[in-house]
XYZ file of C-alpha atoms in Angstrom:
479
model
C 54.292 12.355 76.971
C 52.002 10.382 74.677
C 53.004 7.014 76.137
C 50.608 7.439 79.054
C 47.817 8.433 76.682
C 48.213 5.353 74.514
C 48.719 3.043 77.464
C 45.519 4.068 79.195
C 43.298 5.277 76.339
C 40.907 2.385 76.870
C 39.524 4.246 79.888
C 38.790 7.677 78.392
C 35.119 7.125 77.632
C 34.242 5.326 80.839
C 31.792 7.420 82.816
C 33.424 7.626 86.233
C 33.208 9.476 89.511
C 29.471 8.788 89.904
C 27.829 11.050 92.450
C 30.047 14.080 91.836
C 28.275 17.361 92.462
C 28.117 20.317 90.107
C 31.115 22.133 91.601
C 31.190 25.817 90.704
C 27.718 25.852 89.056
C 24.791 27.355 90.909
C 21.324 25.772 90.957
C 20.001 28.842 89.167
C 22.508 28.470 86.341
C 21.669 24.789 85.910
C 17.965 25.612 85.697
C 18.432 28.506 83.280
C 20.990 26.697 81.126
C 20.067 23.019 81.213
C 22.658 20.701 79.756
C 21.196 18.508 76.988
C 21.076 14.826 77.864
C 24.349 13.268 76.754
C 24.369 10.299 74.384
C 25.614 6.946 75.510
C 29.403 6.871 75.153
C 30.788 5.024 72.136
C 34.103 3.220 72.329
C 36.492 4.385 69.586
C 39.641 3.594 71.511
C 41.031 1.028 69.073
C 41.070 3.561 66.240
C 42.230 6.586 68.264
C 45.110 4.621 69.774
C 46.655 4.427 66.297
C 47.197 8.178 66.059
C 49.214 10.874 67.808
C 48.405 14.556 67.327
C 49.214 16.424 70.559
C 50.972 15.752 73.858
C 48.118 16.565 76.198
C 46.022 19.341 77.714
C 46.384 21.481 80.835
C 43.987 21.132 83.781
C 43.182 24.173 85.898
C 43.122 22.249 89.165
C 41.008 24.611 91.273
C 37.980 26.886 91.283
C 37.273 30.014 93.345
C 36.974 29.390 97.090
C 37.748 25.671 96.913
C 36.510 23.521 99.780
C 37.166 21.899 102.131
C 39.850 24.288 103.324
C 43.210 22.755 104.128
C 42.671 19.569 102.082
C 42.899 20.748 98.477
C 46.395 19.445 97.695
C 45.366 15.970 98.875
C 42.135 16.129 96.852
C 44.060 16.977 93.693
C 46.563 14.191 94.374
C 43.691 11.717 94.275
C 42.705 12.934 90.788
C 46.152 12.648 89.201
C 45.897 9.064 87.954
C 42.539 9.715 86.262
C 43.829 12.910 84.658
C 46.916 11.106 83.383
C 44.702 8.432 81.835
C 42.508 11.079 80.242
C 45.431 12.843 78.560
C 46.426 15.725 80.861
C 50.108 16.675 80.730
C 50.079 19.750 83.022
C 48.125 20.890 86.068
C 47.817 24.544 87.044
C 47.688 25.082 90.805
C 46.559 28.239 92.666
C 49.166 30.640 94.099
C 51.088 28.628 96.711
C 52.295 31.484 98.947
C 50.677 32.601 102.215
C 48.197 35.424 101.664
C 46.876 38.145 103.926
C 43.560 36.295 104.280
C 45.357 33.350 105.835
C 43.338 30.139 105.828
C 40.655 31.792 103.642
C 43.076 33.129 101.035
C 42.971 31.912 97.449
C 46.565 33.136 97.165
C 45.922 36.288 95.159
C 46.748 38.531 98.141
C 50.401 37.457 98.598
C 52.119 38.430 101.817
C 55.072 36.047 102.311
C 56.230 34.640 98.984
C 58.420 32.028 100.703
C 55.724 30.672 103.039
C 54.195 27.666 101.264
C 52.344 26.555 104.371
C 54.948 26.247 107.121
C 54.967 29.531 109.104
C 52.377 30.575 111.679
C 51.168 33.932 110.416
C 47.875 35.522 109.410
C 46.210 33.125 111.815
C 47.343 29.865 110.218
C 50.262 27.624 109.387
C 48.679 25.884 106.398
C 47.365 27.792 103.398
C 43.790 27.275 102.233
C 45.102 24.409 100.102
C 47.177 22.556 102.700
C 50.661 22.328 104.140
C 54.043 22.640 102.493
C 54.519 18.878 102.932
C 51.161 18.163 101.235
C 52.091 20.425 98.331
C 55.384 18.584 97.906
C 53.566 15.245 97.990
C 51.174 16.420 95.259
C 54.054 17.561 93.043
C 55.781 14.211 93.536
C 52.617 12.286 92.598
C 52.188 14.422 89.476
C 55.796 13.868 88.410
C 55.459 10.123 88.954
C 52.633 10.281 86.413
C 54.578 12.412 83.881
C 52.461 15.496 84.617
C 54.095 18.914 85.003
C 52.962 21.264 87.778
C 52.383 24.949 87.052
C 52.452 27.553 89.855
C 50.229 30.637 89.762
C 52.539 33.647 90.220
C 51.239 36.981 91.566
C 53.865 39.679 90.988
C 51.870 42.876 90.717
C 50.656 43.592 94.233
C 51.152 42.558 97.863
C 48.861 42.443 100.908
C 49.225 41.937 104.641
C 52.147 44.130 105.630
C 52.434 46.686 108.425
C 51.571 50.378 108.224
C 54.363 52.709 107.127
C 54.469 56.344 106.072
C 55.249 56.855 102.410
C 56.989 60.191 101.688
C 55.921 59.955 98.063
C 52.279 59.885 99.199
C 52.697 63.065 101.303
C 53.442 60.953 104.347
C 50.245 58.926 104.151
C 50.493 55.535 105.814
C 50.111 52.440 103.667
C 50.592 48.725 104.387
C 54.031 48.496 102.814
C 56.199 47.175 105.679
C 56.924 43.461 105.255
C 59.299 41.831 107.740
C 59.335 38.972 110.248
C 56.843 40.796 112.472
C 54.658 42.067 109.636
C 53.419 39.384 107.243
C 56.803 37.998 106.188
C 57.766 35.392 108.760
C 60.214 33.690 106.401
C 62.439 36.776 106.586
C 63.123 36.566 102.861
C 62.294 39.465 100.558
C 61.520 41.948 103.322
C 59.972 45.076 101.797
C 59.425 48.722 102.623
C 57.698 51.651 100.927
C 60.648 52.177 98.557
C 59.784 48.886 96.838
C 56.244 49.984 95.980
C 54.730 52.827 93.980
C 55.231 55.709 93.943
C 58.933 55.882 94.780
C 62.136 57.681 93.830
C 62.130 56.032 90.381
C 58.618 56.745 89.122
C 54.914 56.841 89.924
C 54.218 53.407 88.461
C 55.729 51.066 85.891
C 52.482 50.353 84.026
C 49.104 52.046 83.895
C 46.829 49.153 84.859
C 47.317 49.322 88.632
C 45.669 46.868 91.006
C 45.907 47.670 94.744
C 47.873 50.792 93.824
C 49.130 51.467 97.377
C 51.081 48.175 97.406
C 51.871 47.843 93.710
C 55.395 46.421 93.472
C 57.963 48.410 91.531
C 59.587 45.949 89.152
C 62.255 48.479 88.155
C 63.784 48.344 91.639
C 66.879 46.079 91.481
C 66.085 44.738 94.960
C 62.636 43.587 93.783
C 64.068 41.992 90.652
C 66.729 40.213 92.675
C 64.313 38.645 95.133
C 61.635 37.759 92.588
C 63.822 36.127 89.936
C 67.476 37.198 89.655
C 69.103 35.799 92.806
C 70.011 32.130 92.987
C 67.813 31.978 96.095
C 65.022 34.099 94.561
C 61.332 33.278 94.749
C 61.465 31.870 91.212
C 64.436 29.644 91.964
C 62.854 28.525 95.247
C 59.712 27.321 93.480
C 61.767 25.626 90.772
C 63.891 23.804 93.352
C 60.716 22.815 95.207
C 59.508 21.014 92.098
C 57.365 23.404 90.044
C 57.808 23.043 86.273
C 56.304 26.275 85.010
C 54.407 29.463 85.676
C 51.019 31.061 85.171
C 51.488 34.821 85.614
C 48.550 36.660 87.134
C 47.332 40.034 85.828
C 50.281 40.816 83.567
C 48.810 44.207 82.647
C 50.293 45.624 85.863
C 53.944 45.266 84.853
C 56.148 45.212 81.790
C 56.305 42.052 79.628
C 60.073 42.327 80.079
C 59.556 40.993 83.607
C 58.175 37.730 82.200
C 60.897 37.549 79.601
C 63.656 37.941 82.196
C 62.021 35.505 84.633
C 61.783 32.827 81.937
C 65.324 33.403 80.707
C 66.593 32.966 84.274
C 64.616 29.935 85.457
C 63.028 28.398 82.328
C 59.929 26.229 82.313
C 56.493 26.498 80.700
C 54.991 29.972 80.921
C 51.544 31.470 80.308
C 50.292 34.979 81.065
C 46.858 36.225 82.081
C 46.438 39.248 79.837
C 42.729 39.716 80.477
C 41.841 41.329 77.153
C 39.497 40.257 74.359
C 41.451 42.212 71.741
C 43.591 39.738 69.793
C 46.091 42.454 68.814
C 46.762 43.217 72.493
C 47.480 39.535 73.084
C 49.685 39.308 69.997
C 51.754 42.315 71.061
C 52.169 40.867 74.548
C 53.384 37.425 73.448
C 55.821 39.092 71.047
C 57.253 41.254 73.844
C 57.287 38.634 76.594
C 58.190 35.518 74.625
C 55.539 33.680 76.647
C 52.292 31.969 75.757
C 49.080 33.718 76.804
C 45.544 32.705 77.586
C 43.464 33.370 74.486
C 40.814 35.664 75.924
C 39.939 36.744 72.390
C 38.955 33.162 71.577
C 37.022 32.863 74.842
C 34.973 35.986 74.176
C 34.286 35.048 70.539
C 32.959 31.691 71.718
C 30.740 33.475 74.236
C 29.453 35.886 71.592
C 28.898 33.120 69.037
C 27.198 30.625 71.339
C 25.482 32.763 73.987
C 25.439 36.517 73.656
C 24.529 36.835 69.961
C 23.905 33.196 68.972
C 25.717 33.815 65.722
C 28.607 31.562 64.706
C 30.041 34.142 62.290
C 31.679 35.703 65.379
C 34.110 32.782 65.172
C 35.477 34.392 62.010
C 36.937 37.291 64.024
C 40.374 37.756 65.581
C 41.858 35.263 68.056
C 45.383 34.686 69.282
C 45.254 31.044 68.135
C 44.756 32.206 64.538
C 47.962 34.240 64.431
C 50.123 32.520 67.062
C 48.675 29.025 67.592
C 51.800 27.845 69.409
C 51.513 30.777 71.847
C 47.783 30.480 72.540
C 46.350 28.679 75.577
C 42.660 28.293 74.797
C 39.958 27.833 77.440
C 36.196 27.943 77.994
C 36.133 28.801 81.706
C 38.388 29.673 84.628
C 38.127 30.615 88.303
C 37.331 34.248 87.441
C 34.787 33.746 84.652
C 32.788 31.141 86.554
C 32.275 33.378 89.605
C 31.432 36.433 87.489
C 27.741 37.319 87.736
C 27.883 39.036 84.327
C 26.668 36.454 81.782
C 28.791 38.154 79.104
C 31.898 37.007 80.974
C 31.131 33.302 80.975
C 29.915 30.597 78.621
C 26.642 29.017 79.701
C 26.530 25.451 80.926
C 24.254 24.515 78.020
C 26.943 25.534 75.521
C 30.058 24.347 77.355
C 30.503 21.172 75.295
C 30.244 23.069 71.995
C 32.912 25.469 73.247
C 35.133 22.580 74.336
C 34.563 20.870 70.988
C 35.911 24.022 69.348
C 39.094 24.373 71.415
C 39.771 20.619 71.451
C 39.713 20.318 67.664
C 41.457 23.562 66.680
C 45.095 24.558 67.120
C 46.252 26.113 70.365
C 46.910 24.432 73.728
C 43.608 23.787 75.560
C 43.107 24.311 79.286
C 40.285 22.359 80.963
C 38.481 23.843 83.974
C 38.272 21.588 87.038
C 34.574 22.247 87.725
C 33.644 21.392 84.150
C 35.639 18.169 84.091
C 34.264 17.029 87.451
C 30.692 17.802 86.360
C 29.160 14.364 85.773
C 26.914 15.752 83.009
C 29.988 16.802 80.990
C 32.751 14.425 82.000
C 32.250 11.495 79.606
C 32.179 13.676 76.503
C 34.994 15.877 77.800
C 37.177 12.797 78.160
C 36.310 11.840 74.598
C 37.078 15.329 73.284
C 40.466 15.332 75.025
C 41.229 11.968 73.421
C 40.278 13.390 70.018
C 42.574 16.368 70.568
C 45.489 14.112 71.435
C 44.908 11.742 68.499
C 43.237 13.425 65.494
C 43.447 17.231 65.914
C 46.433 17.923 63.678
C 47.254 19.570 60.362
C 46.241 22.883 58.831
C 42.917 24.446 59.868
C 40.458 25.124 57.039
C 36.987 26.585 57.609
C 34.627 24.905 55.117
C 31.498 26.856 56.043
C 30.556 29.572 58.490
C 27.088 31.051 58.876
C 24.861 32.252 61.673
C 23.812 28.677 62.505
C 26.613 26.464 61.154
C 30.369 26.234 61.584
C 32.346 23.533 59.756
C 36.126 23.191 60.104
C 38.594 20.655 58.718
C 41.966 19.660 60.188
C 44.076 18.523 57.261
C 45.920 15.752 59.089
C 49.117 14.406 57.557
C 50.522 11.298 55.899
C 50.160 9.347 59.142
C 47.017 10.971 60.516
C 43.583 11.399 58.873
C 42.671 14.601 60.694
C 39.011 15.465 61.334
C 36.025 17.653 60.454
C 34.155 19.561 63.172
C 30.496 20.453 62.515
C 28.729 22.799 65.000
C 25.028 23.566 64.652
C 23.134 26.008 66.921
C 19.833 25.761 65.022
C 16.849 23.931 66.522
C 16.814 21.637 63.477
C 19.381 19.119 62.200
C 21.623 20.091 59.276
C 23.723 18.425 56.595
C 26.622 19.545 54.424
C 28.146 18.164 51.225
C 31.855 18.192 52.022
C 34.975 17.563 50.007
C 37.159 15.476 52.322
C 40.713 14.127 52.331
C 39.385 10.575 52.409
C 38.345 8.257 49.562
C 36.155 5.161 49.846
C 36.083 5.341 53.626
C 33.500 4.972 56.367
C 33.253 7.997 58.646
C 32.063 8.029 62.231
C 31.208 10.845 64.615
C 33.878 10.596 67.288
C 31.860 12.981 69.470
C 29.220 10.267 69.728
C 26.285 12.533 68.889
C 25.424 10.624 65.667
C 25.507 6.818 65.790
C 25.233 6.062 62.066
C 28.259 5.987 59.741
C 28.748 8.024 56.567
C 30.325 6.695 53.373
C 32.855 8.767 51.427
C 32.859 8.116 47.670
C 35.868 7.565 45.424
C 36.238 11.340 44.909
C 36.251 12.169 48.608
C 32.713 13.539 48.675
C 30.513 12.920 51.707
C 27.318 14.340 53.163
C 28.024 15.188 56.786
C 25.231 15.537 59.325
C 24.748 17.173 62.710
C 21.786 17.048 65.123
C 19.921 20.138 66.253
C 21.818 22.340 68.718
C 24.779 19.986 68.765
C 28.112 19.129 67.164
C 29.785 16.223 65.386
C 33.435 15.378 64.785
C 33.900 13.226 61.702
C 36.898 11.116 60.758
C 37.674 7.716 59.282
C 36.862 4.514 61.140
C 39.631 1.957 60.700
């Protein structure tokens, strides 16, 4: 996958897409959290092209309530070439199935799993994102550019069926009847009350219920068959359609064994949304499921360090990437956090680049949020940080200093790669640090572009690293 990165790396620091709006950021947020003026981009492409560290990053290719409705697949298709050039190797799309909300649905209210935008139901043929044909075209464009396509999978709950009495709810009627006349025009995976909770097996299969009246029972063989076990199951249908992997929504509502069995049957990249800031919860889940997980522990520690407490020692606490770096998908924002009005559930715009500098220099597999990447105030440096991740972010992680105001981390590199040193400073004054590096008699540059002067390393590997006020630098050799 690195061939596209090396072929097109000469474009990663070009400031493009002039005139893009701040998608997903309110005017109030931009006023309260102004983004510092970004330095003029510096071209380090000749040096970075010499090194290979990682195969790419994932792009979350949507935000909540994307607009215009019906055109989203075509909009994303137009971005693919730029994302390939930047160093993206996977895109994560929203749930593709028809939802109860029809043309307004973001896909998280699944009704007909097999309707990807071809059946006239819930008031529309297309989904919010486009038609089945447009989705197929997008997948084909991505594959032509060596980019995998990840489908968002909602397995916990259903919406949009017909009313039906449930004997296990004392005869109360719930919307549990799914057939050709009731929200399931495809006629595949028709459902009744016996396939939801409660039923003749148990009250529920996990405690964290969401839409409890139509919470699917994953212990029912019929449900397992249609979701992943049959050769014409939902999982196999998406795989045959062209999807390369899966993002599982709200995995707290069913057993991790479901993910394990799905992946064993159909394969592909897999990541779970276990929305929990406790790193031990995430560790236990990846062990049980065999899947990667979004590192919510890392996300919340970044929020606490940069925003909530303004204390970088919070970065010394538990994260999934510290114990299972190969199983951790790191991120700084997603469709849920960016629409959350609680400031403790999102990282401010003013601190986004520091957060991205962290995840794009450390271990773990970073996920970039569409609205951040398409924000013209962030895009040039984000492209540069992705290039750094793909070229220099390799080797063991060693924290050289951590204090309330400073965080300094070294990637060891290897025999063929010099690695890097990240220096974050949240003080209102510049800082410096006498570091012992892996490099002797070398000139260092800040690949983040926030310091324009070089630093000389002496014969013993000693160098005095610098960082501006409320900023970050990423130091490595200039060759």
